[in-house]
Coordinates of C-alpha atoms in Angstrom, one line a residue:
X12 CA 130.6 -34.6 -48.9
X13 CA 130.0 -38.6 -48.3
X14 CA 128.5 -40.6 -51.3
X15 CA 125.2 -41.4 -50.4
X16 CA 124.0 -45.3 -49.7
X17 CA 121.1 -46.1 -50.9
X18 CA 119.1 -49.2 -49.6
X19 CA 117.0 -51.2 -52.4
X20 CA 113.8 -52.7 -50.7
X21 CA 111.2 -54.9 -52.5
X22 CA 107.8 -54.1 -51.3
X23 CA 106.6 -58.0 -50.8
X24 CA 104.2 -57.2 -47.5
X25 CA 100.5 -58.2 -49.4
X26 CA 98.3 -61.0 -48.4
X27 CA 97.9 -61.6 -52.3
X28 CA 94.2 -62.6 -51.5
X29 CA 93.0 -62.5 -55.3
X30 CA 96.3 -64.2 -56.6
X31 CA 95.4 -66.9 -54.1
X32 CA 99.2 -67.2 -52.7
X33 CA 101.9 -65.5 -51.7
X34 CA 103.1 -63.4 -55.1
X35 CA 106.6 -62.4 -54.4
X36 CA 107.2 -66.6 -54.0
X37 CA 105.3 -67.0 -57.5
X38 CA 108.1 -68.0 -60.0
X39 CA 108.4 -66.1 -63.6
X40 CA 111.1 -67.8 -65.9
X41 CA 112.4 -70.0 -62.8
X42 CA 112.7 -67.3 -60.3
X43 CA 110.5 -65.6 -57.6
X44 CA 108.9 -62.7 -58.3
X45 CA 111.3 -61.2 -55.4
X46 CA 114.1 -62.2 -57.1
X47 CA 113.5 -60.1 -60.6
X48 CA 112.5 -57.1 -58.9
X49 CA 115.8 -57.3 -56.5
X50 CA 117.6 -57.6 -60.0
X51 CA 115.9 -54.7 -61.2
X52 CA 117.1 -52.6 -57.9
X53 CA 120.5 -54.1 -58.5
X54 CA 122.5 -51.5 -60.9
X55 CA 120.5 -48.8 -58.7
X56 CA 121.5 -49.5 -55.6
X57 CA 124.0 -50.4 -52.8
X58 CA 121.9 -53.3 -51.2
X59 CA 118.7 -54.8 -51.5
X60 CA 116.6 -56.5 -49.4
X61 CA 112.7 -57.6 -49.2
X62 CA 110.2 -56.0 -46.5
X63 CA 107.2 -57.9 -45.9
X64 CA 105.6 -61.2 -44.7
X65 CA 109.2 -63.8 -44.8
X66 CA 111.3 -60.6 -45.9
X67 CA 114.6 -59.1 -43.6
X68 CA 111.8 -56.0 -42.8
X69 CA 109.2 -56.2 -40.8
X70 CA 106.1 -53.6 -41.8
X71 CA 105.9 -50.4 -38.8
X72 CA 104.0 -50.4 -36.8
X73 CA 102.6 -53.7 -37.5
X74 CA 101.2 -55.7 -40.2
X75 CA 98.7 -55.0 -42.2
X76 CA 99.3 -51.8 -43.6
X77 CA 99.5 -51.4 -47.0
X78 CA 102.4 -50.5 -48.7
X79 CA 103.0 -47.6 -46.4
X80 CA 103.7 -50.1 -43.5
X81 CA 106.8 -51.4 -45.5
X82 CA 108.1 -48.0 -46.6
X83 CA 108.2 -47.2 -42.6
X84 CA 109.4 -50.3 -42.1
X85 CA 112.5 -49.9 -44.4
X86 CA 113.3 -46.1 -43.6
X87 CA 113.8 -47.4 -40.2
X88 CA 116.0 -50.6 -41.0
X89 CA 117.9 -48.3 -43.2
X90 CA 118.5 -45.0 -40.8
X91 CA 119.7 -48.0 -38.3
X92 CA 122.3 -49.5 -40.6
X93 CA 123.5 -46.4 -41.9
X94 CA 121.8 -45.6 -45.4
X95 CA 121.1 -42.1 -46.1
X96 CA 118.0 -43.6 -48.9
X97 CA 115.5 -46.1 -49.8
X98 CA 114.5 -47.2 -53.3
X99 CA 111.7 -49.2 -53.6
X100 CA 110.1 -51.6 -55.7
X101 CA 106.6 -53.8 -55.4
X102 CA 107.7 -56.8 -55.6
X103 CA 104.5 -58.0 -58.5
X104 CA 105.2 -54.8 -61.1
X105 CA 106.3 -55.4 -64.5
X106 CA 109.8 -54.4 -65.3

């Protein structure tokens, strides 16, 4: 039996219309938002990456779907590269 790869993908795809910009650029303690939560996937995972709006992943089958938009978005990046999982994170919850 292969280990399993598991992909690490911050949810980031949100127009962040009541925080007034975009939240996964906002900086906590002198790093992006992005940043912590791909630290927090880290330990769990083989790589991460960040789906949504600038991110690696684009949303399927187009923008403006929620969170579910990413998720399809990152089972597909990840079937294609070879991962056999996805982890996610949003990219604005606490840790």
């Amino acid at each position: 039996m292969s280990t399993p790869r598991i992909l690490g993908v911050v949810l980031a795809g949100g127009r962040s219309s009541r925080f007034g910009s975009d939240k996964a650029q906002a900086l906590l303690a002198g790093r992006r938002l992005a940043d912590h939560a791909c630290a927090l996937l880290g330990p769990h995972v083989d790589d991460a990456v960040v789906a949504g709006r600038d991110g690696l992943i684009r949303d399927l089958p187009g923008p403006d779907l929620g969170p579910l938009g990413g998720i399809a978005g990152a089972l597909h990046h990840a079937a294609g590269l070879g991962y056999t999982s996805v982890l996610t994170i949003a990219c604005d919850v606490p840790a």
